[in-house]
CSV table of C-alpha atoms in Angstrom, one decimal:
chain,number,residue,atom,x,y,z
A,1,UNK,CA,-23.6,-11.1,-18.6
A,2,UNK,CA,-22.4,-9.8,-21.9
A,3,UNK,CA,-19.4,-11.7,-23.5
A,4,UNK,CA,-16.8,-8.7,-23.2
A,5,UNK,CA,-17.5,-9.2,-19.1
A,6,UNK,CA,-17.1,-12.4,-19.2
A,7,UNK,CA,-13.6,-12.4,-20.9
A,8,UNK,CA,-12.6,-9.7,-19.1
A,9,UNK,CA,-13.4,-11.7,-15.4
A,10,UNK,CA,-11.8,-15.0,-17.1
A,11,UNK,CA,-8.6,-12.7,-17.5
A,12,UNK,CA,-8.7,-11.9,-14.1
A,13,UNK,CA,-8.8,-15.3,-12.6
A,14,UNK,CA,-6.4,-16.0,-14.6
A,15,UNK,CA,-4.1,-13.7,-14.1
A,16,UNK,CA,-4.7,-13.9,-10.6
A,17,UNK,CA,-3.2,-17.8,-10.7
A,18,UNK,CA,-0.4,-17.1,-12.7
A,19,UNK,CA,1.0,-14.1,-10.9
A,20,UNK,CA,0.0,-15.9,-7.6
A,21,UNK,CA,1.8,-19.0,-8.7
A,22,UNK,CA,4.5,-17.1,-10.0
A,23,UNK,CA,5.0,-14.9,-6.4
A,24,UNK,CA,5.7,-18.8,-5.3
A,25,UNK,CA,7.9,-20.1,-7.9
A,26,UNK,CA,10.3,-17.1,-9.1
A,27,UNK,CA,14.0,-17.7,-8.5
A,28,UNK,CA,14.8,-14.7,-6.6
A,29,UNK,CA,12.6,-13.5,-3.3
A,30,UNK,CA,12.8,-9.8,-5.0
A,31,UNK,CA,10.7,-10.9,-8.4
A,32,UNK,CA,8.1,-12.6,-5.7
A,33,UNK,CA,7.8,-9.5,-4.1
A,34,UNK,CA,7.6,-7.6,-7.4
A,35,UNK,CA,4.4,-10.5,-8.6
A,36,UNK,CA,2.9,-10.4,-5.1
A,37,UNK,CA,2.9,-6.4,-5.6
A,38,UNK,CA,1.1,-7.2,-9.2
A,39,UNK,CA,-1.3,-9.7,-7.6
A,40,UNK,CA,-2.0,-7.2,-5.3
A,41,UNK,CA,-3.0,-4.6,-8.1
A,42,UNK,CA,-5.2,-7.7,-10.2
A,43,UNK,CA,-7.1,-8.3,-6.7
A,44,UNK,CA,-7.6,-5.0,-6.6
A,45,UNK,CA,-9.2,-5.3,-9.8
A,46,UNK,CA,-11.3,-8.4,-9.3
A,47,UNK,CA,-12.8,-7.0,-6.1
A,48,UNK,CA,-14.0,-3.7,-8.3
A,49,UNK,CA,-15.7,-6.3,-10.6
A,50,UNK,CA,-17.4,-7.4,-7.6
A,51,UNK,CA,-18.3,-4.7,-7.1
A,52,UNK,CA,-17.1,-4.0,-3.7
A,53,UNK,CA,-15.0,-0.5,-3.7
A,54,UNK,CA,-14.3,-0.9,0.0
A,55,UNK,CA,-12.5,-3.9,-0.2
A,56,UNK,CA,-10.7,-2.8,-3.5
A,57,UNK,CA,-9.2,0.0,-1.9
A,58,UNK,CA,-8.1,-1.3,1.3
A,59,UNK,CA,-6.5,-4.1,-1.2
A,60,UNK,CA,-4.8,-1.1,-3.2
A,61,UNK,CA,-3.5,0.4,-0.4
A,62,UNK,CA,-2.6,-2.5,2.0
A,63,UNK,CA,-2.3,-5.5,-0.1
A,64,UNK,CA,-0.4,-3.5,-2.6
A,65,UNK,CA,1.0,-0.3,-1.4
A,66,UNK,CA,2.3,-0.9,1.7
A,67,UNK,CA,2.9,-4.0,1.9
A,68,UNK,CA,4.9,-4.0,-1.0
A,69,UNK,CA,7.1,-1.2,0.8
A,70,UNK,CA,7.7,-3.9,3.5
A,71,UNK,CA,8.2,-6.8,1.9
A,72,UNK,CA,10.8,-5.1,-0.5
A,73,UNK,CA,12.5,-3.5,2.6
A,74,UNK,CA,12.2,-6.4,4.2
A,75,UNK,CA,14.7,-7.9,1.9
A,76,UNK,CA,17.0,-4.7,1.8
A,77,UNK,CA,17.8,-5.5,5.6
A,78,UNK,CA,18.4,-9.0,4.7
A,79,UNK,CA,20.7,-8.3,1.7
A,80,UNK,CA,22.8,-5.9,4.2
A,81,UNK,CA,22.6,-8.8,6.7
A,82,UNK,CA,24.1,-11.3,4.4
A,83,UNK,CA,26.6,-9.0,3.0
A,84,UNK,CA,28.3,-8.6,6.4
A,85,UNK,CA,28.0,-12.7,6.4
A,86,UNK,CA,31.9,-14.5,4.8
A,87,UNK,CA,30.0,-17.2,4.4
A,88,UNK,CA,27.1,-16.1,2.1
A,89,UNK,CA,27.1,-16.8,-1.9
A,90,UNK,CA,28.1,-13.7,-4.1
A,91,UNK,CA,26.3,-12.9,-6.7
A,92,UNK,CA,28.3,-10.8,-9.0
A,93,UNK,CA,27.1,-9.5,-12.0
A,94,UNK,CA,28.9,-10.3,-15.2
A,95,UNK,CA,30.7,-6.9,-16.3
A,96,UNK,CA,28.5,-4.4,-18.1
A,97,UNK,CA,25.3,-6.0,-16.5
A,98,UNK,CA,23.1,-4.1,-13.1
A,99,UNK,CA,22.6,-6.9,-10.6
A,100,UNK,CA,19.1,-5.8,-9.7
A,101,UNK,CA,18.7,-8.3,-7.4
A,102,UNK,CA,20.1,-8.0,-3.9
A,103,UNK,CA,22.2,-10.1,-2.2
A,104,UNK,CA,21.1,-12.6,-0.6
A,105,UNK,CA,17.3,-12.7,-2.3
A,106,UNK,CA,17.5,-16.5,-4.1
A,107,UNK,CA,14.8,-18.4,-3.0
A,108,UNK,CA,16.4,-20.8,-0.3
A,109,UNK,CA,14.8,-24.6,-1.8
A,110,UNK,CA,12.2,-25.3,-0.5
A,111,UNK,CA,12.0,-28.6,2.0
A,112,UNK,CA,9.3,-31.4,1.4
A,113,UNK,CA,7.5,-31.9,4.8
A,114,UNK,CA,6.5,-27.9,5.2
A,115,UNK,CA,5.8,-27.5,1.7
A,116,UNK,CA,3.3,-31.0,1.7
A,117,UNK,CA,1.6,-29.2,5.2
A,118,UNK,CA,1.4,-25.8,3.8
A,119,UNK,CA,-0.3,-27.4,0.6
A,120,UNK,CA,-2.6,-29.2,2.5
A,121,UNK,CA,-3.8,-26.2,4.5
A,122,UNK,CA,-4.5,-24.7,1.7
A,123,UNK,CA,-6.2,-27.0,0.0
A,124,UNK,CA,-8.4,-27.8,2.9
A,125,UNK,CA,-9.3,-23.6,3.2
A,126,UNK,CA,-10.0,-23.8,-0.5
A,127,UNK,CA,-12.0,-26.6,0.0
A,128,UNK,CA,-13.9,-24.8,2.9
A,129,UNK,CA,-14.0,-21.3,1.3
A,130,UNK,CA,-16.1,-23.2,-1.7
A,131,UNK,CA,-18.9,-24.5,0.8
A,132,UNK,CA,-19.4,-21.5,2.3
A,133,UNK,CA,-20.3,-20.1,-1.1
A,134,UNK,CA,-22.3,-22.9,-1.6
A,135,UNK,CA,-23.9,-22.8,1.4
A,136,UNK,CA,-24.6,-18.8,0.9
A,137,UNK,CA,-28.6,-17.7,1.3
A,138,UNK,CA,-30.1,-16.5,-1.3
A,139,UNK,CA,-30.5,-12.6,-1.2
A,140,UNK,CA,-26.7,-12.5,0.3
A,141,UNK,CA,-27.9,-13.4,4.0
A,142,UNK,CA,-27.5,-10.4,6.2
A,143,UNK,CA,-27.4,-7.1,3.4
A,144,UNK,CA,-30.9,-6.7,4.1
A,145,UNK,CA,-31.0,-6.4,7.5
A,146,UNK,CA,-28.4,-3.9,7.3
A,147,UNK,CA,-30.4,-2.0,4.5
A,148,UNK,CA,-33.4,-1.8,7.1
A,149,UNK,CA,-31.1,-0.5,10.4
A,150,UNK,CA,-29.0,1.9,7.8
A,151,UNK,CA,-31.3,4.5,9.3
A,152,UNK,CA,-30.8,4.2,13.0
A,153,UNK,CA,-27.0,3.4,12.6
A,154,UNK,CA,-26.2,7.6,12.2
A,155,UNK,CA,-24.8,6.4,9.0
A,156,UNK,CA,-25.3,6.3,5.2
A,157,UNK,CA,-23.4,3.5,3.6
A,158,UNK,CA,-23.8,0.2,4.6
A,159,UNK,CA,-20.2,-0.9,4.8
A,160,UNK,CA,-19.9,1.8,7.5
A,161,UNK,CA,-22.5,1.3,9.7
A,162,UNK,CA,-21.2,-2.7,9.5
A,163,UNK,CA,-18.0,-1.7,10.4
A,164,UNK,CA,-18.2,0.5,13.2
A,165,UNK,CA,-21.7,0.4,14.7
A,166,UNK,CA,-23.3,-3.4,13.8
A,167,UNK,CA,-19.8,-4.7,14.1
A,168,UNK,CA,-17.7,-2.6,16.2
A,169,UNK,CA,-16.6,-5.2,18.0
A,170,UNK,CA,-15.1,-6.9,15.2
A,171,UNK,CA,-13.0,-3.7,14.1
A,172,UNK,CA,-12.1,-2.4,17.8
A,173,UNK,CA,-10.2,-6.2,18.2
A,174,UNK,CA,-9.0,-5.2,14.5
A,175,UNK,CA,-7.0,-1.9,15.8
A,176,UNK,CA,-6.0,-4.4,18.5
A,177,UNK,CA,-4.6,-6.7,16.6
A,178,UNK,CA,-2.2,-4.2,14.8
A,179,UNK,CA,-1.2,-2.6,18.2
A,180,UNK,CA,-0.3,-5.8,18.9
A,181,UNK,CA,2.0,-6.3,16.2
A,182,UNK,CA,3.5,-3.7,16.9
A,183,UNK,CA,4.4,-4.1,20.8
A,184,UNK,CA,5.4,-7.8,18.8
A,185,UNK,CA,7.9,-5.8,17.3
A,186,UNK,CA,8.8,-3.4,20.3
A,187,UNK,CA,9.2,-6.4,21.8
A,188,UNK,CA,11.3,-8.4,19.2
A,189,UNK,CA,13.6,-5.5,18.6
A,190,UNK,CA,13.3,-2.6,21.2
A,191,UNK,CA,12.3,0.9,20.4
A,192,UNK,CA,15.4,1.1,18.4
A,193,UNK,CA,13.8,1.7,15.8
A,194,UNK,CA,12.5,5.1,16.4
A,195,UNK,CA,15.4,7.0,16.6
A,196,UNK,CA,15.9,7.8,13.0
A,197,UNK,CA,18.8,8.3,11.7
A,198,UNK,CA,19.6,10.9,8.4
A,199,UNK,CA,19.5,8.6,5.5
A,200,UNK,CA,23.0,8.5,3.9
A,201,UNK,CA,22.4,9.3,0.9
A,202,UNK,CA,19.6,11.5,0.6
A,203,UNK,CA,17.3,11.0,-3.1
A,204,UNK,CA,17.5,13.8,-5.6
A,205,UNK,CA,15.9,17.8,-5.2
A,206,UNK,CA,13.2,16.1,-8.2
A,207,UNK,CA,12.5,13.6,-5.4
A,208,UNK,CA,12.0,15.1,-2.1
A,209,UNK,CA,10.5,18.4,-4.0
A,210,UNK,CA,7.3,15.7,-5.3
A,211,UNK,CA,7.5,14.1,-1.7
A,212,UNK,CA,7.1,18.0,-0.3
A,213,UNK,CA,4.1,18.5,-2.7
A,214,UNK,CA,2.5,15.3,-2.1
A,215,UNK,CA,2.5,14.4,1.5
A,216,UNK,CA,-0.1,17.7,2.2
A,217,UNK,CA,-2.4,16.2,-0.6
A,218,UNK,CA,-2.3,12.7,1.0
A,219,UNK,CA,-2.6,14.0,4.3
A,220,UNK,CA,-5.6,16.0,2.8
A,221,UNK,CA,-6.7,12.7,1.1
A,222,UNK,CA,-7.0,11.0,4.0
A,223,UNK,CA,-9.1,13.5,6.2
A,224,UNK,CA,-11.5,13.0,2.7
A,225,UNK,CA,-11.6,9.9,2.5
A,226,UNK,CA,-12.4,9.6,6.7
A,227,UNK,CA,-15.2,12.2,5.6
A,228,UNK,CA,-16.7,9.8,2.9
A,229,UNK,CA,-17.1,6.5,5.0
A,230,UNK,CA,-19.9,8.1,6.3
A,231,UNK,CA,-21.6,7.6,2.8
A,232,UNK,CA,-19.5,6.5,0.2
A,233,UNK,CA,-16.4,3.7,0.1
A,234,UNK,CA,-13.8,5.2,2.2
A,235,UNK,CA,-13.5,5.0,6.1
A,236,UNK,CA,-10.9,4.5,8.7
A,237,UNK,CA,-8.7,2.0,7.2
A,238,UNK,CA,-7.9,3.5,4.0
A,239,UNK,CA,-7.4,6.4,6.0
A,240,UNK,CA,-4.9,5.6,7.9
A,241,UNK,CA,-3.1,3.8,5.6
A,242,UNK,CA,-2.9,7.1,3.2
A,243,UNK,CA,-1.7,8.7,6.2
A,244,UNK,CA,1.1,6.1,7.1
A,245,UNK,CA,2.1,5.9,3.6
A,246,UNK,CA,2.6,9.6,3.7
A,247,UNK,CA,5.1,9.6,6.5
A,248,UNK,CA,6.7,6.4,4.7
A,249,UNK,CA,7.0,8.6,2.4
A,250,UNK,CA,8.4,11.7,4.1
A,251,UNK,CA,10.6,9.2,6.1
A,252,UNK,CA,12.1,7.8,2.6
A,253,UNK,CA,12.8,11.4,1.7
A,254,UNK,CA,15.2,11.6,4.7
A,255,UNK,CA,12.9,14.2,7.0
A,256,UNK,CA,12.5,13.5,10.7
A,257,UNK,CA,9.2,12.2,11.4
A,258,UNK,CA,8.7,10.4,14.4
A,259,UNK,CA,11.4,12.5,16.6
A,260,UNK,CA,9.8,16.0,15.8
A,261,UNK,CA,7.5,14.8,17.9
A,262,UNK,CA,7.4,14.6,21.3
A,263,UNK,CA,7.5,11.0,22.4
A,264,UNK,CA,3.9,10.8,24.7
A,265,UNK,CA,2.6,12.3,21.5
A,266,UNK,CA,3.8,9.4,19.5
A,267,UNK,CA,2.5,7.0,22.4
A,268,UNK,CA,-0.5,8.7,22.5
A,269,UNK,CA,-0.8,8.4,19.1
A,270,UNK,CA,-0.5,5.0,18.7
A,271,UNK,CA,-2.9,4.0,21.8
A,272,UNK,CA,-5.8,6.1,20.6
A,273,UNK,CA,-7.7,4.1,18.3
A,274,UNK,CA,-7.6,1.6,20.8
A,275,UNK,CA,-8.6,3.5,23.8
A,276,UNK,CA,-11.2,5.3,22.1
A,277,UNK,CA,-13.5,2.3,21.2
A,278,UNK,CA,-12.7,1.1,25.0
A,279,UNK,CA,-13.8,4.1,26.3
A,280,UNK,CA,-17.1,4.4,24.4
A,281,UNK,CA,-17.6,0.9,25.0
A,282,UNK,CA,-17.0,1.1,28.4
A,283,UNK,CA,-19.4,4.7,28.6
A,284,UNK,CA,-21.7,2.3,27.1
A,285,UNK,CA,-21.4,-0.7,29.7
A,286,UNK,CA,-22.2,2.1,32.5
A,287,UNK,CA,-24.9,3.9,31.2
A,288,UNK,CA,-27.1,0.6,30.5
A,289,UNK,CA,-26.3,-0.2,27.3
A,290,UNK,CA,-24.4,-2.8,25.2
A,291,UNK,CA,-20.8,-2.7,24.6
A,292,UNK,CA,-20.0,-0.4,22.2
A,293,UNK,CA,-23.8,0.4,21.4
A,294,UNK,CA,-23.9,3.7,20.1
A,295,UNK,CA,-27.2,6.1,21.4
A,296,UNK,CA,-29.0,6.5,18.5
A,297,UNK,CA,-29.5,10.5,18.2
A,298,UNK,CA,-25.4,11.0,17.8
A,299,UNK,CA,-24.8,7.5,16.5
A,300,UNK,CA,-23.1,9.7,13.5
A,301,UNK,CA,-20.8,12.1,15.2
A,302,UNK,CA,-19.7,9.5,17.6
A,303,UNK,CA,-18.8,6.9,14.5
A,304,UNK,CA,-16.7,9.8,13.2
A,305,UNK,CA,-14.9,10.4,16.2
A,306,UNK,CA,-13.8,6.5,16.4
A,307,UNK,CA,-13.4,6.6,12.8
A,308,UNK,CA,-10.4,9.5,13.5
A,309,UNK,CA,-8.8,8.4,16.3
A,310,UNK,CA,-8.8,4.9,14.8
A,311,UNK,CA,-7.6,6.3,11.2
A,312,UNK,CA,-4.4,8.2,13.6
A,313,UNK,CA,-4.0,5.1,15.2
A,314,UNK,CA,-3.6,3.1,11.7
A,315,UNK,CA,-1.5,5.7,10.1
A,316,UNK,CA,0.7,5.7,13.5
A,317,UNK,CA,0.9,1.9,13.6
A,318,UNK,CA,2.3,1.3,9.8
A,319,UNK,CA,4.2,4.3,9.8
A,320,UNK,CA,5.8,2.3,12.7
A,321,UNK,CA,5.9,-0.7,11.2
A,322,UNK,CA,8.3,0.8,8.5
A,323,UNK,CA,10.3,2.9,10.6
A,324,UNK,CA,11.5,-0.1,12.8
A,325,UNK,CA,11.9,-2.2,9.6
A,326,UNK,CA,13.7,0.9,8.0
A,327,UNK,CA,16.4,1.5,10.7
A,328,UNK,CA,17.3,-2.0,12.0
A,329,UNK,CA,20.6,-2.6,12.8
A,330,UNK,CA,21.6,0.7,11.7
A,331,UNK,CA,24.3,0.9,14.3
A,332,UNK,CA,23.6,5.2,14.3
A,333,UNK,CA,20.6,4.1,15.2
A,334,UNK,CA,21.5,2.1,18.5
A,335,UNK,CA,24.1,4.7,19.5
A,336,UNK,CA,21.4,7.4,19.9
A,337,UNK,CA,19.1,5.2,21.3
A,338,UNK,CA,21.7,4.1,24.0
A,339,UNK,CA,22.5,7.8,24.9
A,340,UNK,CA,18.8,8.3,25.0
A,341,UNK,CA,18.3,5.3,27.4
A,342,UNK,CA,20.7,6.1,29.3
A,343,UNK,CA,20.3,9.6,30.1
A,344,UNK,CA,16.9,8.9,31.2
A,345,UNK,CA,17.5,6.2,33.7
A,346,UNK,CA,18.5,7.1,37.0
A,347,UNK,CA,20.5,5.2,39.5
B,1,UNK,CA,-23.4,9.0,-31.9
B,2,UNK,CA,-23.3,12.6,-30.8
B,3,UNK,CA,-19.9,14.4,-31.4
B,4,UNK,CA,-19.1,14.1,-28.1
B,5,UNK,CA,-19.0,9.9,-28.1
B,6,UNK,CA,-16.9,10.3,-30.9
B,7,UNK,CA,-14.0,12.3,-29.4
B,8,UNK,CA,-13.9,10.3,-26.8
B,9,UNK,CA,-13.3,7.2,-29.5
B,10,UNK,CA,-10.7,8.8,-30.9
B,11,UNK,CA,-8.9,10.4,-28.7
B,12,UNK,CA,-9.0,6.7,-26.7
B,13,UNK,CA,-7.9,5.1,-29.4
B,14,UNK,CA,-5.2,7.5,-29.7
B,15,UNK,CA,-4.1,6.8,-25.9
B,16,UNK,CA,-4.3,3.0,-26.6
B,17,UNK,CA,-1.7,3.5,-29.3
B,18,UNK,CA,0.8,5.1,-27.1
B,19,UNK,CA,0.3,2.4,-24.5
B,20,UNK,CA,0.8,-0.5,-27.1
B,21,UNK,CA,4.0,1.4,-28.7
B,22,UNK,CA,5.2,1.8,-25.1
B,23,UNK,CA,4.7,-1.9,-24.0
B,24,UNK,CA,6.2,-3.1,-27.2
B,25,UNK,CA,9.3,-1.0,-26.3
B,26,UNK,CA,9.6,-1.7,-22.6
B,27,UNK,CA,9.8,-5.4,-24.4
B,28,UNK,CA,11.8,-4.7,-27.6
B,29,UNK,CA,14.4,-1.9,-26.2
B,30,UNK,CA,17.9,-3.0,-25.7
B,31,UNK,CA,18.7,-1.2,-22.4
B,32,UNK,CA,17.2,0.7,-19.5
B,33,UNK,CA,17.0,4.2,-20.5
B,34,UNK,CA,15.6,3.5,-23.8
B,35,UNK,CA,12.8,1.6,-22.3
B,36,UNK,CA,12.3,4.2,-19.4
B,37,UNK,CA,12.2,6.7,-22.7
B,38,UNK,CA,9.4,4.0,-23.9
B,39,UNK,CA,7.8,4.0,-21.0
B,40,UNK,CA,7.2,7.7,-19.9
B,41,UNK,CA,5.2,8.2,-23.9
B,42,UNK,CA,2.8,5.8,-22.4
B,43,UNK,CA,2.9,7.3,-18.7
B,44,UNK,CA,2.3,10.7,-20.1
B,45,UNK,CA,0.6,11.0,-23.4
B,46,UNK,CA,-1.2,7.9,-23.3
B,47,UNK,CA,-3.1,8.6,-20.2
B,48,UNK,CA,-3.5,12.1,-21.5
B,49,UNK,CA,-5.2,11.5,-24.5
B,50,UNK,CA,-7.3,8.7,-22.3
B,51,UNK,CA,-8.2,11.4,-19.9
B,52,UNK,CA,-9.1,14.1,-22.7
B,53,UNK,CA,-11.1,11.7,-24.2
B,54,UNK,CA,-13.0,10.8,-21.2
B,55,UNK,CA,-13.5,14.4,-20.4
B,56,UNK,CA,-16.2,14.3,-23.0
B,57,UNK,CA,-18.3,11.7,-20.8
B,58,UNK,CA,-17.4,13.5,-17.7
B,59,UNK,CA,-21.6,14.4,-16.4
B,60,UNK,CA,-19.9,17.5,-14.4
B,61,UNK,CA,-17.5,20.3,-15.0
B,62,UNK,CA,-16.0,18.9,-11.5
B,63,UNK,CA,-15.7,15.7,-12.6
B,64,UNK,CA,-13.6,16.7,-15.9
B,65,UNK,CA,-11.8,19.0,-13.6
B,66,UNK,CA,-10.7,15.6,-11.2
B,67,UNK,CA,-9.6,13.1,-14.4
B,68,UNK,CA,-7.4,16.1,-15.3
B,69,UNK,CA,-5.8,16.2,-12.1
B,70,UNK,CA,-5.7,12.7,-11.6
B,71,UNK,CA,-3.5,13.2,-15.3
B,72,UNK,CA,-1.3,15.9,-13.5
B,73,UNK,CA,-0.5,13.7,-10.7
B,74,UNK,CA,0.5,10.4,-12.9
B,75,UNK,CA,2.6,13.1,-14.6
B,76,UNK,CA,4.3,14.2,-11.7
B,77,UNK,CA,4.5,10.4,-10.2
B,78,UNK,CA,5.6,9.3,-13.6
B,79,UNK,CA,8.5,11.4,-14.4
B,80,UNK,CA,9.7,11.4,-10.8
B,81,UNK,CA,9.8,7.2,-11.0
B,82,UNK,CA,11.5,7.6,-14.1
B,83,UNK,CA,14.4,10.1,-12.6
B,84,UNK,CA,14.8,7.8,-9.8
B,85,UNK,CA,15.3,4.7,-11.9
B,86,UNK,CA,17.6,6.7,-14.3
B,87,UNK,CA,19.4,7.7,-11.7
B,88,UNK,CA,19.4,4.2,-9.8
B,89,UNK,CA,20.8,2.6,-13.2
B,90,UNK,CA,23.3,5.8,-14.5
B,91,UNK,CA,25.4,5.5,-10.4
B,92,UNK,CA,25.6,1.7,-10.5
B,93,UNK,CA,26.7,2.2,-14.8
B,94,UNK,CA,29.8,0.0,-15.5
B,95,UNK,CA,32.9,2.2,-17.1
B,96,UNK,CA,31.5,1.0,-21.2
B,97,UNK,CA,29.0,3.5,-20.9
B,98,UNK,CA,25.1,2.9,-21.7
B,99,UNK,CA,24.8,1.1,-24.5
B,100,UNK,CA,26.4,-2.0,-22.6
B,101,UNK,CA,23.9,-2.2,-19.6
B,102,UNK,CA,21.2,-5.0,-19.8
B,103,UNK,CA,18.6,-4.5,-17.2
């Protein structure tokens, strides 16, 4: 390893503990989410040096990207919550200075019994994480056996065929897992948050003209990078999240996303990651073979056929995600959702 | 070193410039829109004279063609961030005017 690698990895890590230390420590829960946004980017980073592209992109999108979007929303509806509070601590900006900070977003202090078991978690996962390395084969255990089956898995790049056909399993309970947050959040708050309300004050011509532009090109990005999985980094995942983003996007803009389309649509689209893998895992079961066991001669269309519906699935799911977040307590919001409910029930 | 590697050198080293001028500002400028000002001669020409100068590497006329738009989009990205922030900061602007606002 030359010496400009190595001082450019010992950056990294280091960078990675301050702005991880600092996403713990800043005074105000917005600068955390502005250092965990930056961590995000650095991990990013460290995974390219890696040299794993696949998990440096989904961190780029996910870690970074989107979750980002959340956490800082995520604070906007807490700021409107605590503004409404009599109770809560004003912040007011000395005159001439922008309060950047919303209300409401100082770290609460921190109490000593949770902070001494969180530690200790940790510590015990680092402490596990570093025998695992330790105990690592040489040769990086399994890669070659997934060089050798690259063949008969009807794909080209070995992330891929791990993913969907040597791991399928792993991924289908994946989708599930997101479709379960998000019945968590049905659940937690109701469907309210679909009925979108017109944002009140709708962002500049400059804005919503790049937002027009873009959200074509990401929707075209997206199909791409679905296309590439099959033999480059790319896939599902990153997919979807490209697509979600690009109706997070639209959404922020102030177009109707969700309600242009009909609602079994929006169902439909939500379900059909999900339901696809059960279905072909299920075919599977009945003609004789394993669960989710692909036949070999159209291993390759069927993986891209999973790959889609699961990419629409993704995209539907964090799209959803933000939507809910995005019109909480919006009391617009309720109202049409009341008339809605209660035109469709019947006596 | 064919003519080629040496474009790229210096038109890298001319991006790098506009980077460290616009970091220093971001740092050094007393208020918002000086520093967005600071930070948009990074955004734009920095990464433009990067990308030129990587266009001499590129092994493809497709792959110079993608840097380039990979430049266009940063541009359109960057100056649209910039609005918004500018905007952001000149509705919530005290009566003084802009030389009083700290970020």
């Amino acid at each position: 390893m030359r010496p400009v690698e190595i001082g450019l990895d010992g950056l990294l890590c280091l960078l990675l503990l301050v702005l991880a230390w600092k996403a713990l420590r800043a005074p105000h829960l917005y600068q955390s989410a502005i250092y965990f946004i930056a961590l995000g980017l650095v991990m990013a980073l460290a995974w390219v040096r890696l040299a794993a592209p696949d998990v440096a992109l989904a961190e780029a999108a996910i870690g970074t990207g989107l979750l980002g979007v959340l956490l800082i929303d995520s604070l906007r509806v807490f700021a409107r919550d605590s503004k409404t509070d009599p109770d809560a601590e004003s912040e007011e900006p000395p005159p001439g200075e922008i309060n950047v900070y919303p209300a409401g977003s100082a770290r609460p202090s921190g109490r000593t019994l949770p902070m001494i078991l969180v530690t200790a978690s940790c510590g015990l996962l680092a402490i596990l994480l570093v025998e695992a390395i330790i105990e690592l084969p040489d040769g990086g255990g399994l890669t070659a056996a997934a060089q050798e089956n690259l063949e008969r898995s009807g794909v080209d790049h070995p992330v891929t065929a791990v993913l969907l056909n040597y791991r399928g399993y792993d991924t289908w309970l994946e989708v599930g897992v997101l479709l379960l947050a998000m019945l968590g959040i049905f659940c937690a708050g109701g469907r309210v948050g679909f009925a979108e309300t017109r944002q009140s004050n709708p962002p500049g011509h400059l804005l919503s003209w790049l937002i027009r532009a873009l959200a074509p090109l990401m929707i075209l990005a997206a199909a791409y990078l679905l296309w590439l999985g099959k033999l480059a980094p790319g896939g599902a995942f990153q997919s979807g999240v490209i697509l979600g983003s690009a109706g997070i996007l639209l959404r922020l803009a102030g177009f109707q996303v969700i309600s242009r389309l009909p609602p079994l649509a929006v169902k439909l689209g939500l379900l059909l990651g999900f339901g696809v893998f059960l279905i072909f895992g299920g075919a599977a079961l009945l003609t004789g073979r394993a669960f989710l066991e692909y036949p070999e001669a159209r291993a390759g269309e069927l993986i891209l056929l999973v790959e889609t519906a699961a990419a629409v699935s993704i995209g539907f799911t964090i799209f959803a995600f933000f939507a809910y977040l995005n019109s909480r307590d919006q009391p617009e919001a309720q109202e049409n959702h009341a008339r809605e409910e209660g035109g469709n029930q019947k006596p | 070193m064919t003519p080629a590697d040496a474009a790229t050198i210096v038109f890298c080293l001319a991006g790098a410039v506009f980077f460290l001028a616009g970091t220093v500002g971001l740092l050094r400028f007393p208020d918002i829109f000086s520093r967005l000002h600071a930070l948009t001669k990074a955004d734009n020409l920095g990464l433009g004279l990067i990308v030129i100068g990587l266009v001499f590497q590129a092994e493809s006329i497709a792959g110079a063609f993608k840097l380039l738009l990979i430049w266009g989009l940063a541009l359109a990205a960057g100056s649209n961030t910039c609005y918004a922030i500018g905007r952001y900061a000149l509705e919530r602007l005290p009566e003084k005017g802009p030389k009083e606002v700290e970020k």
